[in-house]
Coordinates of C-alpha atoms in Angstrom, one line a residue:
X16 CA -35.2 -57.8 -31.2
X17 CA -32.0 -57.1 -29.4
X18 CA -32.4 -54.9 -26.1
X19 CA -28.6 -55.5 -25.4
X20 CA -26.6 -51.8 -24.3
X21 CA -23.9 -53.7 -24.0
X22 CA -22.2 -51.4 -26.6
X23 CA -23.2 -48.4 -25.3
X24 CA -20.6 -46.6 -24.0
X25 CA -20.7 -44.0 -21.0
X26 CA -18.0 -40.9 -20.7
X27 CA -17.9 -39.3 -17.5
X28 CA -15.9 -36.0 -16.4
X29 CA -12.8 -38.3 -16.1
X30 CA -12.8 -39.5 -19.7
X31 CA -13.3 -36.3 -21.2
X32 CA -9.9 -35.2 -19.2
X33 CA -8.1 -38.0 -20.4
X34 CA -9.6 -38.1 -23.9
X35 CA -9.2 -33.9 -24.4
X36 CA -6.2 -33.6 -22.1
X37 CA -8.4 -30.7 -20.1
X38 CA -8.3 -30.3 -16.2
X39 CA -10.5 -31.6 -13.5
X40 CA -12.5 -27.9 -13.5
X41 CA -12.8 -27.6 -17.5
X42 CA -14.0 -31.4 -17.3
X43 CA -16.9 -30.4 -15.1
X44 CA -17.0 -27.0 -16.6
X45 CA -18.0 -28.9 -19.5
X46 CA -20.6 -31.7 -18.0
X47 CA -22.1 -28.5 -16.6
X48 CA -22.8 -26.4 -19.7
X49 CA -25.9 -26.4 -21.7
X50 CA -24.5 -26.5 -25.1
X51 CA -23.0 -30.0 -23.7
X52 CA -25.2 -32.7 -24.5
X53 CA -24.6 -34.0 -21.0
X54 CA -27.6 -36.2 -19.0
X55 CA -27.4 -35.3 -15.1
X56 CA -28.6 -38.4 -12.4
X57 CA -28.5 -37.1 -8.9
X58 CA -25.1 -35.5 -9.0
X59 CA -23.3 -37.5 -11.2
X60 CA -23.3 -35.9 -15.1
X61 CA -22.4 -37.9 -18.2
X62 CA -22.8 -38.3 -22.0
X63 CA -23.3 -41.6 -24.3
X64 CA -19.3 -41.5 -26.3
X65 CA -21.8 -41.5 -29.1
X66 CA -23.1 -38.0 -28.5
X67 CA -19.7 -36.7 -27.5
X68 CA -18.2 -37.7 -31.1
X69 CA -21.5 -35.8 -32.5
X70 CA -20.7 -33.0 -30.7
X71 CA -17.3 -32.8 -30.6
X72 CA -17.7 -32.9 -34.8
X73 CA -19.9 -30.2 -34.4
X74 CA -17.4 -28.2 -32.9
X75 CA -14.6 -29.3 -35.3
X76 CA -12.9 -25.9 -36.5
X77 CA -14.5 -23.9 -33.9
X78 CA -14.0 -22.5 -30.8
X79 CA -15.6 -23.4 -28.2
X80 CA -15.7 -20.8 -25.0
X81 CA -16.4 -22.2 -21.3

């Protein structure tokens, strides 16, 4: 068995502003909200990229309201 996470892939508050072209407060905005599938350790937040593309296909055609 393979325990390798080398391609697991991390997305912080940073990404998301340069992958959505959002702001530093709509970034966090997002980390912060519970219909974000975000994982918090200490203060820092982020999601797998794996779990963003599942959510952000969730949302495709919707609105979604921060």
């Amino acid at each position: 068995m393979n325990n390798s996470y080398d391609d697991v892939k991390i997305l912080k508050a940073e990404d998301l502003r340069k992958i959505l072209g959002i702001g530093r407060d709509k970034a966090n905005a997002l980390m912060n909200s519970e219909a974000f599938p975000s994982t918090q350790i200490g203060r820092t937040h982020f999601i797998t990229q794996k779990n963003f593309e599942r959510w952000l296909d969730n949302y495709a055609g919707k609105d979604f309201e921060l």
